[in-house]
Structure formats: C-alpha cells, structure tokens
Short mmCIF file of C-alpha atoms in Angstrom, two decimals:
data_model
loop_
_atom_site.label_atom_id
_atom_site.label_comp_id
_atom_site.label_asym_id
_atom_site.label_seq_id
_atom_site.Cartn_x
_atom_site.Cartn_y
_atom_site.Cartn_z
CA SER X 1 45.47 -35.44 -37.59
CA TYR X 2 45.00 -38.75 -35.83
CA GLU X 3 43.90 -41.73 -37.92
CA LEU X 4 42.52 -45.19 -37.20
CA THR X 5 42.91 -47.95 -39.79
CA GLN X 6 40.66 -50.99 -40.13
CA PRO X 7 40.61 -53.76 -42.74
CA PRO X 8 37.73 -53.16 -45.18
CA SER X 9 36.38 -56.66 -44.80
CA VAL X 10 36.65 -59.79 -42.66
CA SER X 11 35.01 -63.13 -43.33
CA VAL X 12 34.25 -65.85 -40.80
CA SER X 13 32.39 -69.15 -40.74
CA PRO X 14 29.49 -69.56 -38.32
CA GLY X 15 30.66 -70.73 -34.92
CA GLN X 16 34.23 -69.60 -35.51
CA THR X 17 36.09 -66.64 -34.01
CA ALA X 18 36.24 -63.32 -35.84
CA SER X 19 38.91 -60.74 -35.09
CA ILE X 20 38.75 -57.17 -36.35
CA THR X 21 41.74 -54.92 -35.85
CA CYS X 22 42.04 -51.16 -35.50
CA SER X 23 45.44 -49.52 -35.79
CA GLY X 24 46.57 -46.08 -34.71
CA ASP X 25 49.67 -44.43 -33.32
CA THR X 26 49.97 -45.34 -29.63
CA LEU X 27 46.31 -46.36 -29.64
CA GLY X 28 47.00 -48.44 -26.55
CA ASP X 29 47.45 -45.19 -24.60
CA LYS X 30 43.88 -44.18 -25.39
CA TYR X 31 40.51 -45.80 -24.76
CA ALA X 32 39.18 -47.66 -27.81
CA CYS X 33 35.57 -48.60 -28.37
CA TRP X 34 33.63 -50.49 -31.00
CA TYR X 35 30.25 -50.11 -32.70
CA GLN X 36 28.14 -52.54 -34.66
CA GLN X 37 25.98 -51.12 -37.44
CA LYS X 38 23.48 -53.12 -39.44
CA PRO X 39 21.96 -51.79 -42.69
CA GLY X 40 19.52 -48.97 -42.13
CA GLN X 41 20.16 -48.85 -38.39
CA SER X 42 22.04 -46.58 -36.01
CA PRO X 43 25.36 -47.79 -34.64
CA VAL X 44 25.27 -49.77 -31.39
CA LEU X 45 28.08 -49.65 -28.85
CA VAL X 46 29.43 -53.17 -28.26
CA ILE X 47 32.74 -52.48 -26.47
CA TYR X 48 33.86 -49.38 -24.56
CA GLN X 49 36.99 -48.48 -22.58
CA ASP X 50 38.89 -51.17 -24.47
CA ILE X 51 37.32 -54.21 -22.81
CA LYS X 52 33.95 -53.38 -21.27
CA ARG X 53 30.62 -54.62 -22.62
CA PRO X 54 27.50 -52.46 -22.24
CA SER X 55 24.47 -54.08 -20.71
CA GLY X 56 22.72 -56.35 -23.18
CA ILE X 57 25.76 -57.08 -25.35
CA PRO X 58 26.45 -60.82 -25.58
CA GLU X 59 29.53 -62.23 -23.87
CA ARG X 60 30.87 -63.45 -27.21
CA PHE X 61 31.96 -59.86 -27.89
CA SER X 62 35.29 -58.92 -26.32
CA GLY X 63 37.97 -56.32 -26.83
CA SER X 64 41.63 -55.64 -26.23
CA ASN X 65 43.95 -52.69 -26.80
CA SER X 66 47.73 -52.60 -26.61
CA GLY X 67 50.55 -50.87 -28.41
CA ASN X 68 49.20 -49.55 -31.70
CA THR X 69 46.33 -52.00 -32.13
CA ALA X 70 42.88 -52.52 -30.67
CA THR X 71 41.06 -55.74 -31.48
CA LEU X 72 37.40 -56.69 -31.42
CA THR X 73 36.91 -60.43 -31.04
CA ILE X 74 33.64 -62.24 -31.63
CA SER X 75 33.69 -65.81 -30.35
CA GLY X 76 31.22 -68.33 -31.74
CA THR X 77 30.17 -65.90 -34.45
CA GLN X 78 26.51 -66.05 -35.39
CA ALA X 79 24.76 -65.03 -38.59
CA MET X 80 23.19 -62.12 -36.71
CA ASP X 81 26.69 -60.69 -36.15
CA GLU X 82 27.05 -59.89 -39.86
CA ALA X 83 27.37 -56.09 -39.91
CA ASP X 84 29.74 -53.18 -40.27
CA TYR X 85 32.01 -52.58 -37.29
CA TYR X 86 33.69 -49.27 -36.44
CA CYS X 87 36.40 -48.53 -33.93
CA GLN X 88 36.62 -45.13 -32.28
CA ALA X 89 39.00 -43.26 -30.00
CA TRP X 90 39.27 -39.86 -28.38
CA ASP X 91 42.41 -37.96 -29.35
CA SER X 92 42.96 -34.94 -27.07
CA SER X 93 39.81 -32.87 -27.72
CA SER X 94 38.69 -34.64 -30.84
CA VAL X 95 37.06 -37.93 -31.75
CA VAL X 96 38.18 -40.25 -34.51
CA PHE X 97 36.46 -43.22 -36.14
CA GLY X 98 38.08 -45.99 -38.12
CA GLY X 99 36.93 -46.49 -41.68
CA GLY X 100 34.83 -49.52 -40.80
CA THR X 101 35.04 -53.25 -41.40
CA LYS X 102 32.35 -55.30 -43.08
CA LEU X 103 32.04 -58.63 -41.29
CA THR X 104 30.64 -61.39 -43.47
CA VAL X 105 29.47 -64.63 -41.87
CA LEU X 106 29.49 -67.40 -44.45
CA GLN W 1 17.83 -44.60 -20.31
CA VAL W 2 18.54 -41.63 -22.54
CA GLN W 3 16.63 -41.39 -25.81
CA LEU W 4 17.56 -39.02 -28.63
CA GLN W 5 15.55 -37.84 -31.63
CA GLU W 6 16.86 -35.75 -34.51
CA SER W 7 14.65 -33.34 -36.42
CA GLY W 8 15.07 -30.78 -39.16
CA PRO W 9 14.77 -30.17 -42.91
CA GLY W 10 15.59 -33.08 -45.16
CA LEU W 11 16.64 -30.81 -48.01
CA VAL W 12 19.01 -27.86 -47.90
CA LYS W 13 20.22 -25.77 -50.84
CA PRO W 14 23.94 -25.40 -51.56
CA SER W 15 25.61 -22.47 -49.77
CA GLN W 16 22.84 -22.34 -47.16
CA THR W 17 22.98 -23.37 -43.49
CA LEU W 18 21.96 -26.84 -42.35
CA SER W 19 20.11 -26.74 -39.02
CA LEU W 20 19.18 -29.78 -36.94
CA ILE W 21 17.80 -30.30 -33.46
CA CYS W 22 18.24 -33.24 -31.13
CA THR W 23 15.55 -33.70 -28.49
CA VAL W 24 16.66 -35.57 -25.38
CA SER W 25 14.38 -37.62 -23.17
CA GLY W 26 15.13 -39.82 -20.18
CA GLY W 27 17.89 -37.50 -19.05
CA SER W 28 18.53 -33.83 -18.42
CA ILE W 29 20.59 -31.94 -20.96
CA SER W 30 21.79 -29.83 -18.04
CA SER W 31 23.21 -32.82 -16.23
CA ASP W 32 26.97 -32.88 -15.73
CA SER W 33 26.87 -36.60 -16.52
CA TYR W 34 26.68 -36.24 -20.29
CA TYR W 35 28.40 -34.90 -23.36
CA TRP W 36 26.22 -34.35 -26.42
CA SER W 37 27.57 -34.94 -29.93
CA TRP W 38 26.70 -34.82 -33.61
CA ILE W 39 27.99 -37.48 -36.02
CA ARG W 40 27.28 -37.95 -39.71
CA GLN W 41 27.50 -40.73 -42.28
CA PRO W 42 27.34 -40.25 -46.06
CA ALA W 43 25.54 -43.02 -47.88
CA GLY W 44 27.70 -46.12 -48.09
CA LYS W 45 30.53 -44.52 -46.16
CA GLY W 46 31.89 -44.40 -42.63
CA LEU W 47 31.12 -42.34 -39.55
CA GLU W 48 32.45 -38.81 -39.10
CA TRP W 49 32.36 -36.98 -35.77
CA ILE W 50 31.22 -33.37 -36.16
CA GLY W 51 31.51 -32.02 -32.63
CA ARG W 52 30.23 -32.06 -29.07
CA ILE W 53 28.98 -29.82 -26.29
CA TYR W 54 29.08 -30.19 -22.53
CA THR W 55 26.55 -28.88 -20.06
CA SER W 56 28.84 -25.97 -19.27
CA GLY W 57 28.50 -24.87 -22.88
CA SER W 58 32.06 -25.77 -23.79
CA THR W 59 32.42 -27.21 -27.27
CA ASN W 60 34.89 -29.21 -29.33
CA TYR W 61 34.68 -29.53 -33.10
CA ASN W 62 36.20 -31.71 -35.80
CA PRO W 63 39.09 -29.62 -37.10
CA SER W 64 38.04 -30.29 -40.70
CA LEU W 65 34.60 -28.75 -40.07
CA LYS W 66 35.35 -26.27 -37.30
CA SER W 67 35.05 -23.14 -39.41
CA ARG W 68 31.46 -24.04 -40.42
CA VAL W 69 30.02 -25.71 -37.32
CA THR W 70 28.14 -24.40 -34.30
CA ILE W 71 26.66 -26.65 -31.61
CA SER W 72 24.49 -25.15 -28.88
CA VAL W 73 22.16 -26.22 -26.09
CA ASP W 74 18.61 -25.11 -25.23
CA THR W 75 18.11 -26.22 -21.63
CA SER W 76 14.50 -25.00 -21.52
CA LYS W 77 13.56 -27.49 -24.25
CA ASN W 78 16.06 -30.24 -23.32
CA GLN W 79 17.50 -29.99 -26.81
CA PHE W 80 20.82 -29.37 -28.49
CA SER W 81 21.33 -28.21 -32.03
CA LEU W 82 23.70 -28.27 -34.97
CA LYS W 83 24.31 -25.54 -37.51
CA LEU W 84 26.56 -26.22 -40.49
CA SER W 85 27.07 -23.27 -42.80
CA SER W 86 27.97 -22.99 -46.48
CA VAL W 87 26.91 -26.54 -47.26
CA THR W 88 27.76 -28.38 -50.46
CA ALA W 89 26.76 -31.74 -51.88
CA ALA W 90 29.59 -33.27 -49.84
CA ASP W 91 27.56 -32.53 -46.70
CA THR W 92 24.75 -34.86 -47.81
CA ALA W 93 24.56 -37.55 -45.14
CA VAL W 94 22.59 -39.16 -42.37
CA TYR W 95 23.12 -37.01 -39.29
CA TYR W 96 23.03 -38.62 -35.86
CA CYS W 97 22.98 -37.11 -32.41
CA ALA W 98 24.57 -39.16 -29.65
CA SER W 99 25.43 -38.99 -25.97
CA THR W 100 28.55 -39.80 -23.98
CA THR W 101 28.20 -40.68 -20.32
CA MET W 102 30.23 -39.85 -17.27
CA VAL W 103 30.43 -42.80 -14.91
CA ARG W 104 31.63 -42.00 -11.37
CA GLY W 105 33.15 -38.82 -12.71
CA VAL W 106 35.03 -40.55 -15.53
CA ILE W 107 33.96 -40.02 -19.11
CA THR W 108 33.43 -43.25 -21.01
CA LYS W 109 34.82 -41.71 -24.23
CA SER W 110 32.26 -43.59 -26.27
CA PHE W 111 28.82 -42.89 -27.70
CA ASP W 112 26.43 -44.80 -25.49
CA TYR W 113 23.12 -43.72 -27.00
CA TRP W 114 22.28 -42.71 -30.55
CA GLY W 115 19.30 -41.17 -32.26
CA GLN W 116 17.74 -42.92 -35.23
CA GLY W 117 19.42 -40.50 -37.63
CA THR W 118 18.01 -38.04 -40.13
CA LEU W 119 18.92 -37.84 -43.80
CA VAL W 120 19.87 -34.41 -45.08
CA ASN W 121 20.27 -33.88 -48.81
CA VAL W 122 22.09 -30.84 -50.11
CA SER W 123 20.70 -30.06 -53.53
CA SER W 124 19.29 -27.17 -55.50
#
C-alpha cells in the first residue's frame, strides 16, 4: 500500500521560514495537499493541488511537489501557525495521509 | 459554502456495528460536484481515511477497513452515513465527515470542508 512519510516534528523561530516535507514514491506524479490541525479542532485545508491556497489562507503558506517529495513552506511563521500538519494524496482509488508533523514556534 | 455535521452514538460495544450520519447543508448531496468521505483520528494519532461515496452511489474504501465498512447516501435527507461492523477498541476515534469538490469538472483530490467530528468510544 502507498505510504507518505513526514518528520514527526519541526521547530522554527517566529518570523523565520518553516519547511515541512512529505515523501512518497513518485509523489510528484500525484496531487499533494496539506492540512493544519490545532488541538481540539477539525483539520483545515491550507494547500491543495500541490500549490493552490484556498480562499482565506494567508499568502505565507505555499507548497511544492516534485519527484518523491512535497513541501509545505510557511514564510514569516507566526505563533498562530503552531499546529499539527498533515499531507495527503490520492493513490488510484484510495486516499493516504502522512503521519503528521508537529510544528513548534519558539 | 458546504457545512457538515456528524451525529450518532458516542458509545458502541465491542463486536457491534458503529453507525454515524453526516448531515450536509449549503450543498446538495445529489450534486455531481462533490465526493463525500469519512475520516477518523484516534486520540493523539494521525488521520485515517475510511472511504468515500459519489453521487452516483459508487464507493471506494480503505483496503484495511474494506471488509467492515459501508458508506451510503440518503438523498431525501441530504445525508450520508457510515457503518463499521465488528468494532473493537482499536476503532475508538474521532470520526469526521468531509467533502471533496469538483472544480470545472476536475476533482480537487483534497478535503475542502470538514465536520466538527464526533467521538466514538468502543467499550463494554
């Protein structure tokens, strides 16, 4: 079965750039998307179709996807960005999530 | 904008069937612009896709759960439902319903809208 691998945790200082990776076999051939989840809340879509931002998502969130790796980049990270982040892809007729990355802003 | 709301028992006994309903507002469940999915998350763990249904009634399920899962649609009530049979403690989780949108005939392949989630405990 298809798998997506994320680092368990990433730390970043306020105002700096955070990068969260998601690895999977030929992931670049699929659409990747990213969700932000804060404690006790439902996930929120922040990037879809590799690079697109839904309405209402700040411009500091961006995405890329090539080869075996998709990357979520948060520029000028703010304290409010501290959350769990999940990547997700569709593999044939199934859907796969990465294990999640806890982003700490300190 | 589509809104989703899960409902169902918060406690299910082992070996029984878990049944949840997702009520959709702000969009028609019969529309060919949406896929409707169930996703779950055990406490402190990651997200797991359970399965989805399209307006045509066609379904896709997570291979690891396929033998126990049924997703169906009730167009008269604008709802879709999840049934998970033979549950064990490992099925204890927050269950979310979510939608995927078709934009200009192309599926976004992401979950655009989510319900607030409902906690289901499997315990005797």
